[in-house]
PDB file of C-alpha atoms and ligand atoms in Angstrom:
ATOM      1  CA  UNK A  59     -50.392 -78.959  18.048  1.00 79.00           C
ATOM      2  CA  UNK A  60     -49.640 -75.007  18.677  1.00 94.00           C
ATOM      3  CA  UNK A  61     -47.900 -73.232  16.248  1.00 98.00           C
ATOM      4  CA  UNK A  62     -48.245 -69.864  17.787  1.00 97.00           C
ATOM      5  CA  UNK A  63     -45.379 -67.801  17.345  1.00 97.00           C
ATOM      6  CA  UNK A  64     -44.320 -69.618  13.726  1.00 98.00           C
ATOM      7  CA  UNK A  65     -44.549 -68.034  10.526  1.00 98.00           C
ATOM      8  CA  UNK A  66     -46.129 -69.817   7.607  1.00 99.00           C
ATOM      9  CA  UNK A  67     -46.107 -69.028   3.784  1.00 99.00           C
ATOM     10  CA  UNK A  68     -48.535 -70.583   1.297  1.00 98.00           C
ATOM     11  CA  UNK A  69     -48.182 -70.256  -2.032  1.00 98.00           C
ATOM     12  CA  UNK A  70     -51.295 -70.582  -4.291  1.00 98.00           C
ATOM     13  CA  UNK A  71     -53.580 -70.523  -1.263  1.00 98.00           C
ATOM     14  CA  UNK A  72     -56.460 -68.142  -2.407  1.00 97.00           C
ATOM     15  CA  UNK A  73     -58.554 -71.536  -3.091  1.00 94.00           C
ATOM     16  CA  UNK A  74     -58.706 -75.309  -2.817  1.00 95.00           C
ATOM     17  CA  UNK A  75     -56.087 -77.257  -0.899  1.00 97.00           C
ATOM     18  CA  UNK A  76     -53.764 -74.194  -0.152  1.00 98.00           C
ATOM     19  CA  UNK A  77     -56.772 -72.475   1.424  1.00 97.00           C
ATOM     20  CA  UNK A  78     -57.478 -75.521   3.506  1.00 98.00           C
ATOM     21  CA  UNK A  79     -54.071 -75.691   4.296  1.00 98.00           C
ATOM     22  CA  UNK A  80     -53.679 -71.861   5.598  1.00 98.00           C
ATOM     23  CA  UNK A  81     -56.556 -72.362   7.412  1.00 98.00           C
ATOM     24  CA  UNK A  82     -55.385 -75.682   9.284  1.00 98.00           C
ATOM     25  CA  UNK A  83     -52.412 -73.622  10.087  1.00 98.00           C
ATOM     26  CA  UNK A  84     -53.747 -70.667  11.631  1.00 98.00           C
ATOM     27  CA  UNK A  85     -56.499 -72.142  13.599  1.00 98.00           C
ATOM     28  CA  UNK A  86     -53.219 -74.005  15.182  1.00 98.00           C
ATOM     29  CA  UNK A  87     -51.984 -70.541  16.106  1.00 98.00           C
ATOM     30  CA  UNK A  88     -50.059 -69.760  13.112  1.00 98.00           C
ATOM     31  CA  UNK A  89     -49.217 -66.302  11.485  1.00 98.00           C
ATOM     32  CA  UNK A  90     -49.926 -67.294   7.820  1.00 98.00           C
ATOM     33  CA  UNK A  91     -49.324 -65.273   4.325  1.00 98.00           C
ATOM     34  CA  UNK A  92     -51.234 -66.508   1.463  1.00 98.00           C
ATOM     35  CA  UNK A  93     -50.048 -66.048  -2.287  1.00 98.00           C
ATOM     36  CA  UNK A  94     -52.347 -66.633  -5.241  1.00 98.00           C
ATOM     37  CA  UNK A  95     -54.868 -64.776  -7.049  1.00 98.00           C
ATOM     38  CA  UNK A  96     -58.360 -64.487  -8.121  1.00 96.00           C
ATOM     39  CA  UNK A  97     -60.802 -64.072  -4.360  1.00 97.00           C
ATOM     40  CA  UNK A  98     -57.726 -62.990  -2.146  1.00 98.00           C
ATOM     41  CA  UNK A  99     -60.203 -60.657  -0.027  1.00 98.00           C
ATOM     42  CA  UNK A 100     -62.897 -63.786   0.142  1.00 97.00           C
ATOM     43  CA  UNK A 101     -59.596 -66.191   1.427  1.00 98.00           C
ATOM     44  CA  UNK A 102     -58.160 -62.890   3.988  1.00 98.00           C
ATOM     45  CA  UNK A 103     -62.107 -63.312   5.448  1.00 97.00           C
ATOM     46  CA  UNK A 104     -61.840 -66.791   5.895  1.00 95.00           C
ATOM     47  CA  UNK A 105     -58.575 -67.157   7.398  1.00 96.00           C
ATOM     48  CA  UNK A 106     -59.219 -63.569   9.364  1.00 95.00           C
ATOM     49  CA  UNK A 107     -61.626 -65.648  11.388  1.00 96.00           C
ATOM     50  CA  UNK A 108     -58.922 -67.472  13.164  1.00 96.00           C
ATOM     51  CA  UNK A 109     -57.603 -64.749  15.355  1.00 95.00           C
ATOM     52  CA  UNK A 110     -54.502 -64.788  13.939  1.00 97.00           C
ATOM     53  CA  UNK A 111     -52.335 -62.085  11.817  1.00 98.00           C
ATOM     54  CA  UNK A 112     -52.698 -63.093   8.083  1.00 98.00           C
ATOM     55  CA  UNK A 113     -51.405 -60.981   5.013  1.00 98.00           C
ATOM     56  CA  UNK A 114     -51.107 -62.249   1.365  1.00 98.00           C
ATOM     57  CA  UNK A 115     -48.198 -61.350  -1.459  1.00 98.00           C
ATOM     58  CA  UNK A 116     -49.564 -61.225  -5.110  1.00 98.00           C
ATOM     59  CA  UNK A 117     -46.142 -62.686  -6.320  1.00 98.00           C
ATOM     60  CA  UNK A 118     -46.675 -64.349  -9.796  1.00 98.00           C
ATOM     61  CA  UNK A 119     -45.202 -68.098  -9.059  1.00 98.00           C
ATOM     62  CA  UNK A 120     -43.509 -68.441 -12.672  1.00 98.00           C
ATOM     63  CA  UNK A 121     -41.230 -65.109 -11.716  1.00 98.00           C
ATOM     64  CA  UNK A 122     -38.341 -65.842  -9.753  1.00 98.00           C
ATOM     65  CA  UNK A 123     -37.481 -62.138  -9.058  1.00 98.00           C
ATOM     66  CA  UNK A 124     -41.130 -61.848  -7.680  1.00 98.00           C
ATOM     67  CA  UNK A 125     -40.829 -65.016  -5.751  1.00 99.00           C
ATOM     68  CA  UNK A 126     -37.350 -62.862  -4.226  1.00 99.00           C
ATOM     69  CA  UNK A 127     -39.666 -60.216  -3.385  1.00 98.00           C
ATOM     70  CA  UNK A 128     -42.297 -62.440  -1.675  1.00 99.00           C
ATOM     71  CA  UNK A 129     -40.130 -64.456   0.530  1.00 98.00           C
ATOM     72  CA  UNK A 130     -38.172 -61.222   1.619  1.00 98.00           C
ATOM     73  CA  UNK A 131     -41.280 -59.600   2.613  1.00 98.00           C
ATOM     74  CA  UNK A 132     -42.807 -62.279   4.852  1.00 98.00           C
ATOM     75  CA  UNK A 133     -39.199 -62.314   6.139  1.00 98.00           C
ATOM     76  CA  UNK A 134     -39.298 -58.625   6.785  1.00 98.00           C
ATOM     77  CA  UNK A 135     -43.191 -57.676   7.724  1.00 98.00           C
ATOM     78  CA  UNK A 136     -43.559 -61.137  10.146  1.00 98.00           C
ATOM     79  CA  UNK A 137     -40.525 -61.415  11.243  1.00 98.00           C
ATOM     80  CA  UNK A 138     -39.625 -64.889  10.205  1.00 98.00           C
ATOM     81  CA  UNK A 139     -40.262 -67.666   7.414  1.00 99.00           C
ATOM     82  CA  UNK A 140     -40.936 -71.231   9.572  1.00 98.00           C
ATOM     83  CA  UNK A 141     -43.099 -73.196   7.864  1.00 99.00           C
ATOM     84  CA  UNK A 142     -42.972 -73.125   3.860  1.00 99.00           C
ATOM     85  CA  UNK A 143     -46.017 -74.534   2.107  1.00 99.00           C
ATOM     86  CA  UNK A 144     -45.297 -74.842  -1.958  1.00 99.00           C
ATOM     87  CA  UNK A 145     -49.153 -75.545  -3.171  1.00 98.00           C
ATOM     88  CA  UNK A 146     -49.448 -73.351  -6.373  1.00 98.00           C
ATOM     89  CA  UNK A 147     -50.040 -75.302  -9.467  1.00 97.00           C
ATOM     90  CA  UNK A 148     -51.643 -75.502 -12.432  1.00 96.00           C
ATOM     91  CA  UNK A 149     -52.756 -78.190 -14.938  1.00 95.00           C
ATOM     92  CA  UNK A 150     -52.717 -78.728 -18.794  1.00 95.00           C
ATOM     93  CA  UNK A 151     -54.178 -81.898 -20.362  1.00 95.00           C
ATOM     94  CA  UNK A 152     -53.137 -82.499 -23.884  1.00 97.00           C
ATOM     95  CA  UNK A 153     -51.040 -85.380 -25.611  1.00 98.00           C
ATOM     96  CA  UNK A 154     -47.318 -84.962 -25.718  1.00 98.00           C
ATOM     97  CA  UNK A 155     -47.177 -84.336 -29.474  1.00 98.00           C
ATOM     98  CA  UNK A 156     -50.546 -80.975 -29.553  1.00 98.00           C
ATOM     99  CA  UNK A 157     -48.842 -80.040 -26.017  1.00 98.00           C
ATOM    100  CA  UNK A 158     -48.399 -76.309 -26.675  1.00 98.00           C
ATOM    101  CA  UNK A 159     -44.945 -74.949 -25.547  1.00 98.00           C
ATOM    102  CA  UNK A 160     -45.925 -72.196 -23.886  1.00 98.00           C
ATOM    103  CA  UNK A 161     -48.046 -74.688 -21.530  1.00 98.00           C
ATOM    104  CA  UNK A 162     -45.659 -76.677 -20.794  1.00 98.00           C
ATOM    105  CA  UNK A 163     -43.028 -73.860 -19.693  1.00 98.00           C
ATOM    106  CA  UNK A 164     -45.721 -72.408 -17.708  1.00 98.00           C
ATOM    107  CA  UNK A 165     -46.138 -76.012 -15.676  1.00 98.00           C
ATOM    108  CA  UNK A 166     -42.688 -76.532 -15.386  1.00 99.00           C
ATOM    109  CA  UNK A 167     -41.926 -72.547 -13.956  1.00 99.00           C
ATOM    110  CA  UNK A 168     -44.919 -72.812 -11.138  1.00 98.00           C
ATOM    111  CA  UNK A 169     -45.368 -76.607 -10.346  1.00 98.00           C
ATOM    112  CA  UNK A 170     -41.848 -76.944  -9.912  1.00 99.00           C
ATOM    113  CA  UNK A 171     -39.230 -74.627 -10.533  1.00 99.00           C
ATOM    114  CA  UNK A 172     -40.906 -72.185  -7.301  1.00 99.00           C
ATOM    115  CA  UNK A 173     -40.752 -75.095  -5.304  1.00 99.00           C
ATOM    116  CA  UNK A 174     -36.543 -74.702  -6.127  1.00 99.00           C
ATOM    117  CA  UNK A 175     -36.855 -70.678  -5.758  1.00 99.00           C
ATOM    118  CA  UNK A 176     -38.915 -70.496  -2.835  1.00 99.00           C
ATOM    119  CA  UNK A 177     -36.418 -73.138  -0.827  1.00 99.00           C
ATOM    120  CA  UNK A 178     -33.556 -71.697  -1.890  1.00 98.00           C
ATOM    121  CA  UNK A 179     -34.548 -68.622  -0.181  1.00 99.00           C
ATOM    122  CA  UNK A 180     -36.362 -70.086   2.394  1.00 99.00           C
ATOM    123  CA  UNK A 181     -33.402 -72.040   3.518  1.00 98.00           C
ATOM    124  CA  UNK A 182     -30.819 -69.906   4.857  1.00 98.00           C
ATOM    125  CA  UNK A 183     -33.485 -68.233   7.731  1.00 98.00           C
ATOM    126  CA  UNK A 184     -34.429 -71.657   8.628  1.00 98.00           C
ATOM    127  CA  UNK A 185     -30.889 -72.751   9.502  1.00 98.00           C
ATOM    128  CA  UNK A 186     -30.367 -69.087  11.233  1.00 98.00           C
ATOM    129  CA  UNK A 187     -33.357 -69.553  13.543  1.00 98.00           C
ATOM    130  CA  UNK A 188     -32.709 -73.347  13.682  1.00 98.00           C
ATOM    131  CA  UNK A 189     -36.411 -74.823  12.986  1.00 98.00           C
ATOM    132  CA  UNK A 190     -38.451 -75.656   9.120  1.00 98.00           C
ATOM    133  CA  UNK A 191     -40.546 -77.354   7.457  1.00 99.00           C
ATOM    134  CA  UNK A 192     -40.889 -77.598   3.896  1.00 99.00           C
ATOM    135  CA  UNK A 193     -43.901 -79.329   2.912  1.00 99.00           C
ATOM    136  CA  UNK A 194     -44.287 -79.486  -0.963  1.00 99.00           C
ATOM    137  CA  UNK A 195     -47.765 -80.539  -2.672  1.00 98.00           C
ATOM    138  CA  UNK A 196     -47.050 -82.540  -4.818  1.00 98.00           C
ATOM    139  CA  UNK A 197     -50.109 -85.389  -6.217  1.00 98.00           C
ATOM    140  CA  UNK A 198     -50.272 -88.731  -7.295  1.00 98.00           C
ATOM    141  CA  UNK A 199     -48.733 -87.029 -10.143  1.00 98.00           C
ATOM    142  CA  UNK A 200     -45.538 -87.189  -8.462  1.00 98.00           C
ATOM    143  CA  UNK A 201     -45.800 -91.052  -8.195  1.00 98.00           C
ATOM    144  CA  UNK A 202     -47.635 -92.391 -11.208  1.00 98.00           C
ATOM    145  CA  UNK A 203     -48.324 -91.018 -14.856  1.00 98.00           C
ATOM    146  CA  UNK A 204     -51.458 -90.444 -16.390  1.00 97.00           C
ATOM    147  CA  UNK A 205     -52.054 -90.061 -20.030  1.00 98.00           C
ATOM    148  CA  UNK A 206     -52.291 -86.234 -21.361  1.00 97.00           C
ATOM    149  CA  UNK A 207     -50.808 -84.752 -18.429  1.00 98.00           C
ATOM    150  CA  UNK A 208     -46.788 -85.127 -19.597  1.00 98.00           C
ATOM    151  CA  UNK A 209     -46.316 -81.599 -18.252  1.00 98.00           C
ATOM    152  CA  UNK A 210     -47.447 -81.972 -15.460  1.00 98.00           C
ATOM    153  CA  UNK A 211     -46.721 -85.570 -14.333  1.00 98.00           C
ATOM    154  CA  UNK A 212     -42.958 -84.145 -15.078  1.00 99.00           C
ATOM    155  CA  UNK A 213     -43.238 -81.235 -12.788  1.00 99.00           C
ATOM    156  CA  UNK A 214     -44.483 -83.190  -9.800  1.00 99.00           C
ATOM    157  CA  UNK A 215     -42.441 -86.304 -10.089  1.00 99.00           C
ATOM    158  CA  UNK A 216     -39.274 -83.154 -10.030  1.00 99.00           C
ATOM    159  CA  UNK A 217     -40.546 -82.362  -6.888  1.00 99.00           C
ATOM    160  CA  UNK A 218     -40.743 -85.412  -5.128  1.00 99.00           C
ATOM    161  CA  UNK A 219     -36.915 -86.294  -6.141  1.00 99.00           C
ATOM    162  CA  UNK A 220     -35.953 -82.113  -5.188  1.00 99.00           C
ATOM    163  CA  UNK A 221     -38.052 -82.962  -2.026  1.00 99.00           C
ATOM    164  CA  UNK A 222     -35.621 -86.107  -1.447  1.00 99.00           C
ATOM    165  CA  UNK A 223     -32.797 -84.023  -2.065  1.00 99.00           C
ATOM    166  CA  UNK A 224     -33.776 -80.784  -0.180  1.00 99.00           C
ATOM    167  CA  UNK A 225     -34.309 -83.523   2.837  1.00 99.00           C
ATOM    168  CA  UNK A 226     -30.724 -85.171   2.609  1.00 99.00           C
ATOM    169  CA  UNK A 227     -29.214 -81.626   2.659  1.00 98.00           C
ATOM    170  CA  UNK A 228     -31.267 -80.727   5.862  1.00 99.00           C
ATOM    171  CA  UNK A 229     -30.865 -84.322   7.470  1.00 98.00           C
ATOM    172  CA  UNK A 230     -28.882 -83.264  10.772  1.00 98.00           C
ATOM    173  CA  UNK A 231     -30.734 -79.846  11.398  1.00 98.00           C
ATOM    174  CA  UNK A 232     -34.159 -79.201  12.558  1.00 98.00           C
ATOM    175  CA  UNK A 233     -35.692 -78.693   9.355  1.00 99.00           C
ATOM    176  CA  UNK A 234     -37.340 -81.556   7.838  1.00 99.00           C
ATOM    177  CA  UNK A 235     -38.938 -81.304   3.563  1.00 99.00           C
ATOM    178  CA  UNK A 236     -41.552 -83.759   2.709  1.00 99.00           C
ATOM    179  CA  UNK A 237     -43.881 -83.993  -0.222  1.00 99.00           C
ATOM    180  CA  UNK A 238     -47.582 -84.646   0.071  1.00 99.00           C
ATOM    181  CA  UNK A 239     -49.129 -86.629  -2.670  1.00 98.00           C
ATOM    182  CA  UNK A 240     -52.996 -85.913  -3.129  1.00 98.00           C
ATOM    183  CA  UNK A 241     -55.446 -87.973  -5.223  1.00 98.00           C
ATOM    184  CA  UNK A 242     -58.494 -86.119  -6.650  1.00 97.00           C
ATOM    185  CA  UNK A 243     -59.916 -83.463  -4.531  1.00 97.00           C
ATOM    186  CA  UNK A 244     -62.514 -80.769  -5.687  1.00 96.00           C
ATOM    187  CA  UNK A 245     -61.145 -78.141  -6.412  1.00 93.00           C
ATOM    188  CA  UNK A 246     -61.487 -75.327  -9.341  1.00 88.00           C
ATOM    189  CA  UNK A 247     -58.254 -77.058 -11.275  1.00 85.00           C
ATOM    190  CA  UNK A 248     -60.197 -80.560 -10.909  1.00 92.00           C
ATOM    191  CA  UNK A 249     -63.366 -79.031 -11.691  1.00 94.00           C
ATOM    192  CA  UNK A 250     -61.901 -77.656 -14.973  1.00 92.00           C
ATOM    193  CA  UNK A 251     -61.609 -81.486 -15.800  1.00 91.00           C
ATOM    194  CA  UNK A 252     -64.686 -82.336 -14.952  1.00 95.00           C
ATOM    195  CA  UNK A 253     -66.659 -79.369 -16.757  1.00 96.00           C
ATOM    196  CA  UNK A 254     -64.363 -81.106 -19.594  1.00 94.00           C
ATOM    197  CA  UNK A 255     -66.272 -84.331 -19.547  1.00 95.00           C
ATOM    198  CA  UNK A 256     -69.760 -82.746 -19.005  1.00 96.00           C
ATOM    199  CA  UNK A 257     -68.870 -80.257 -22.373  1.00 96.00           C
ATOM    200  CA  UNK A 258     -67.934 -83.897 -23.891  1.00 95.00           C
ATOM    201  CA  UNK A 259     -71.833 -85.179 -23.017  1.00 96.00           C
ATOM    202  CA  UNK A 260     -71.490 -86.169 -19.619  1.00 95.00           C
ATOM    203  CA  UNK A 261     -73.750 -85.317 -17.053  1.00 96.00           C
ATOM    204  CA  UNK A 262     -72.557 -83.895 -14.146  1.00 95.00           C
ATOM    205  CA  UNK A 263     -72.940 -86.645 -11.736  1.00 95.00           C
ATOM    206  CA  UNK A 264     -71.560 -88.973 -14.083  1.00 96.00           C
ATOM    207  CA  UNK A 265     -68.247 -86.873 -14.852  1.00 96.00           C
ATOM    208  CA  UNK A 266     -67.355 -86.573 -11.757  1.00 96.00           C
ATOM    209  CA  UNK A 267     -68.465 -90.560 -10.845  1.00 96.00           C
ATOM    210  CA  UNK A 268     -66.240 -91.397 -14.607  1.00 96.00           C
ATOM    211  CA  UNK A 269     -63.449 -89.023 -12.621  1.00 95.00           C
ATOM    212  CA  UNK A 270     -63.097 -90.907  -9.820  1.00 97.00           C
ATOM    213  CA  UNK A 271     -63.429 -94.524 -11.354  1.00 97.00           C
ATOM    214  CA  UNK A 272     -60.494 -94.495 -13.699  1.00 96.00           C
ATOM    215  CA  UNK A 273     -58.287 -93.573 -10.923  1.00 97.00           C
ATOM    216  CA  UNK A 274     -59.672 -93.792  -6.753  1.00 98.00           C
ATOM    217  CA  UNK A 275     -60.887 -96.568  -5.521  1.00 98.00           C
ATOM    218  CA  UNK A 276     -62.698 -95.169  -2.497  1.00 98.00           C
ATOM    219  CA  UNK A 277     -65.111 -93.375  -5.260  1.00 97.00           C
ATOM    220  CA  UNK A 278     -64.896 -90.145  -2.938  1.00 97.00           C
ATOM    221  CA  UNK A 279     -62.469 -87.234  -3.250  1.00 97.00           C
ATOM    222  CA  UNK A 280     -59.799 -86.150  -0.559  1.00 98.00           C
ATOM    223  CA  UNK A 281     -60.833 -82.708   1.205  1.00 97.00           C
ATOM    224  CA  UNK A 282     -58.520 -79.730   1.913  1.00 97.00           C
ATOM    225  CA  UNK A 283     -59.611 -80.111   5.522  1.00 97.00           C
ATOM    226  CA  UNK A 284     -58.147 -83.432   5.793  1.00 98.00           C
ATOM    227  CA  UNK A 285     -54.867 -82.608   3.960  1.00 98.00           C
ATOM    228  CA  UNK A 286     -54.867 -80.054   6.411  1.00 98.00           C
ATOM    229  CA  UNK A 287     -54.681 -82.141   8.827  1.00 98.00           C
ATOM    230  CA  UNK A 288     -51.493 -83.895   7.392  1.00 98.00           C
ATOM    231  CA  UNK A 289     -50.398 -81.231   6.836  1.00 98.00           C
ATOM    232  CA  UNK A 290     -50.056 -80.215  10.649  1.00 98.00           C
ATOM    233  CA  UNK A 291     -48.611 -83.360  11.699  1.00 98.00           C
ATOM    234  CA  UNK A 292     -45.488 -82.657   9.393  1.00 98.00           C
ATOM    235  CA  UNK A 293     -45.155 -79.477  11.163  1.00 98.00           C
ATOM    236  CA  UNK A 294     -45.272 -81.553  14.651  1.00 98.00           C
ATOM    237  CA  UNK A 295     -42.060 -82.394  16.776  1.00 97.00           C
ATOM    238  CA  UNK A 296     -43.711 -86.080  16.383  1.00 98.00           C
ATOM    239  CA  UNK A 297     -42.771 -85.772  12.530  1.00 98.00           C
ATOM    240  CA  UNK A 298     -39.556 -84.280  13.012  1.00 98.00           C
ATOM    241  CA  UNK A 299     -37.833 -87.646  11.799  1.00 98.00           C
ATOM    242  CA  UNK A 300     -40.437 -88.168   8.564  1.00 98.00           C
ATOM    243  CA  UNK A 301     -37.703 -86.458   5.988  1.00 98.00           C
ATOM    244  CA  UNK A 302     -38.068 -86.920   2.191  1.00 99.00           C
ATOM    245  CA  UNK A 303     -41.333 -88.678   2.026  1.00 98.00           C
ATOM    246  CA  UNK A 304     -43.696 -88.399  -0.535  1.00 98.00           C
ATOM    247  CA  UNK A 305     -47.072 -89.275   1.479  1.00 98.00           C
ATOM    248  CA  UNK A 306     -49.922 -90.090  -0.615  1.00 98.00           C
ATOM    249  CA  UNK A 307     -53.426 -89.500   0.828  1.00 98.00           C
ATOM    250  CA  UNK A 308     -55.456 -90.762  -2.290  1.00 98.00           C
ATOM    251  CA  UNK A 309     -58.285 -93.128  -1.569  1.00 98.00           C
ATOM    252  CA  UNK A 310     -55.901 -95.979  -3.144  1.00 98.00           C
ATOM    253  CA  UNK A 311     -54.590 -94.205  -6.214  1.00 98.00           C
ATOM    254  CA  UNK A 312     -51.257 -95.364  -6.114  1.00 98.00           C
ATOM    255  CA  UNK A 313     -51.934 -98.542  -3.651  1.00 98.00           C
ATOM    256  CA  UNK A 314     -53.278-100.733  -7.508  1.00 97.00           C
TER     257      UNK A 314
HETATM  258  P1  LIG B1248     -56.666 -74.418  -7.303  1.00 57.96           P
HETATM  259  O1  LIG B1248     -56.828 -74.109  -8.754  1.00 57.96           O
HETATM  260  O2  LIG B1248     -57.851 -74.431  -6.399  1.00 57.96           O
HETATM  261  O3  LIG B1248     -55.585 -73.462  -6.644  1.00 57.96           O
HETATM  262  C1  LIG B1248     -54.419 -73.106  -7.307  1.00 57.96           C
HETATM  263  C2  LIG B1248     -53.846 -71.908  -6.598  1.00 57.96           C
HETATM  264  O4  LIG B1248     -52.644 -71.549  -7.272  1.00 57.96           O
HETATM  265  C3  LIG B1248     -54.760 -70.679  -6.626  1.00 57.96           C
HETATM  266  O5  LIG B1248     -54.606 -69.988  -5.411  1.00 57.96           O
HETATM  267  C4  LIG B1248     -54.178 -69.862  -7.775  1.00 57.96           C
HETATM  268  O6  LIG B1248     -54.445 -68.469  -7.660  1.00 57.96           O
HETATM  269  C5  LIG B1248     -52.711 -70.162  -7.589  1.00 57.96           C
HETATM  270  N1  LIG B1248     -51.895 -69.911  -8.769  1.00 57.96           N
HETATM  271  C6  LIG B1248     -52.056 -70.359 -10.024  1.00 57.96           C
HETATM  272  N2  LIG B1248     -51.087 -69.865 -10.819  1.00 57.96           N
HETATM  273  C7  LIG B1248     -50.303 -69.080 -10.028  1.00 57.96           C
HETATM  274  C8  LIG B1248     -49.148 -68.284 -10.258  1.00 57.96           C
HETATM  275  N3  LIG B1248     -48.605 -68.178 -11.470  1.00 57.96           N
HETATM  276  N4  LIG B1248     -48.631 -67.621  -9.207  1.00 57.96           N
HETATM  277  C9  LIG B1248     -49.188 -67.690  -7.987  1.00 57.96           C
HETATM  278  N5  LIG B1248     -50.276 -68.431  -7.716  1.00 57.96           N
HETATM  279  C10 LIG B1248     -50.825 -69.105  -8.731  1.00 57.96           C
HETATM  280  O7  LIG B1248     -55.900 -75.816  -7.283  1.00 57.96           O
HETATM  281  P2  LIG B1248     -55.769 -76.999  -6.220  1.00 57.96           P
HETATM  282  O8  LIG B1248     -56.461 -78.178  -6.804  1.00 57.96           O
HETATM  283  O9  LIG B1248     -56.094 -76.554  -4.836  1.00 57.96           O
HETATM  284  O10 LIG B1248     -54.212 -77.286  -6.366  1.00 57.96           O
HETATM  285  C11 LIG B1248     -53.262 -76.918  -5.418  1.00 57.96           C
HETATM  286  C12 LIG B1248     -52.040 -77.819  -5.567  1.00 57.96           C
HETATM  287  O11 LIG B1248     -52.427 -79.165  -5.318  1.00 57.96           O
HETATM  288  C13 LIG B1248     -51.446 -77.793  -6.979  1.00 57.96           C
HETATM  289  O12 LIG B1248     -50.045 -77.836  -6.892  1.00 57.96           O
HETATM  290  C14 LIG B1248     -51.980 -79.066  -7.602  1.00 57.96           C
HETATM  291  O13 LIG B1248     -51.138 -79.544  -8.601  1.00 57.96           O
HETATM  292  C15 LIG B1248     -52.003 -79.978  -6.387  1.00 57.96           C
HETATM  293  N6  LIG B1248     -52.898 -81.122  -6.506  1.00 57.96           N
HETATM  294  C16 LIG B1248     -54.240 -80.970  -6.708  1.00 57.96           C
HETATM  295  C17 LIG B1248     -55.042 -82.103  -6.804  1.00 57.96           C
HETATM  296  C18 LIG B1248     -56.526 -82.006  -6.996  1.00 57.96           C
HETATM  297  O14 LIG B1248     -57.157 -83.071  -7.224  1.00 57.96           O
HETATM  298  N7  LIG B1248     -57.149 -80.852  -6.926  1.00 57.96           N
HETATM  299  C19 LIG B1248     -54.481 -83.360  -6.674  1.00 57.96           C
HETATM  300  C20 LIG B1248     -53.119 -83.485  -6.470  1.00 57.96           C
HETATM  301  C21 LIG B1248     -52.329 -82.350  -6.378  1.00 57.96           C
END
């Protein structure tokens, strides 16, 4: 798969599965802008090392005037927005009743109301140029519910049915939206939950063994490198007819 001369854009890609992501991307020959914060010169390195122009926007995901401002730059400095990753997310775990507010509006604003701005804007140079893909990362999350996480579990079950809807509205052009559906992988928001269980008594080992029983059957976490991987196949012309799925890759999360 060569995707040299497309433009990519992912949000929330300074670590974890965005990173792994960008970096699939552009060793395919992609231009790719990262968004996120925290290590942005560490991620630049990385992704520098594929040959391939990369640039990064510090847009703030729960500000849809900044999310304006990042899509019309990577429109402006590349050239072109083809291939729309929406990664950034955050997490929360409390029950529905202690939930703080302010949590909750902050889950809904950058797990899925960016995932609304960022197509919306997206949208219109796709159909101009006549090629996108919209690939939305959504989790097991999207699928299934999990105790504590109400925020959350709302957010990314809103993106699978925008992701069905985004799809039906670009069903006859060549711009296809999908969601991808992760089970755990280890990255700093999992490893928040984990550090959780080990400041709860747990050893390491066994926090992140507890982690993985309640939920994945295969007992081993999904890498960025192989979500990577699906993702590239979405952005293939072999894909171009896989419109509004939600595609788990979870170890058999969602298959009990
Ligand atoms: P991560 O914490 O490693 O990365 C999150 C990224 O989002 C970082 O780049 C961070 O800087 C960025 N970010 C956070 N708030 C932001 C904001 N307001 N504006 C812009 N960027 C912001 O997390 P991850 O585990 O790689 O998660 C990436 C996506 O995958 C999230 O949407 C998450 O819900 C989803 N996901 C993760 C898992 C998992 O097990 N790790 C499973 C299913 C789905």
């Amino acid at each position: 798969m060569n995707l040299k001369g497309k433009i990519a854009l992912v949000t929330g890609a300074t670590s974890g599965i965005g990173l792994g992501i960008a970096e699939r991307l552009a060793a395919a020959g992609a231009q790719v802008v990262i968004n996120g914060f925290g290590d942005v010169a560490g991620a630049l390195a990385e992704l520098g090392r594929h040959g391939t122009r990369v640039g990064h926007h510090p847009a703030d995901m729960a500000d849809p005037a900044q999310i304006a401002e990042m899509i019309a730059y990577v429109e402006r400095e590349f050239g072109a927005l083809d291939i729309l990753v929406n990664n950034a997310g955050i997490q929360h775990v409390e029950a529905v009743e202690d939930f703080p507010v302010e949590r909750w509006n902050a889950i809904i604003a950058i797990n899925l109301s960016a995932v609304f701005h960022t197509t919306r804007l997206a949208l219109p140079g796709m159909r101009r140029r006549g090629w996108g893909r919209i690939l939305n990362i959504a989790s097991t999350h999207g699928l299934v519910a999990s105790a504590g996480k109400s925020a959350y579990v709302a957010a990314k079950h809103g993106v699978v049915g925008l992701t069905k809807s985004v799809a039906l509205e670009t069903a006859t052009t060549p711009i296809t939206c999908n969601a991808i559906c992760p089970g755990w992988v280890l990255t700093p928001l999992v490893q928040q939950q984990i550090d959780a269980r080990v400041a709860a008594g747990a050893s390491p080992e066994q926090a992140r063994h507890d982690l993985l029983a309640e939920k994945q059957p295969s007992l081993e976490f999904v890498t960025p490198a192989q979500l990577g991987e699906l993702a590239l196949f979405l952005c293939s012309e072999a894909a171009a007819q896989v419109r509004g799925a939600a595609w788990n890759m979870d170890g058999g999360w969602v298959a009990q």
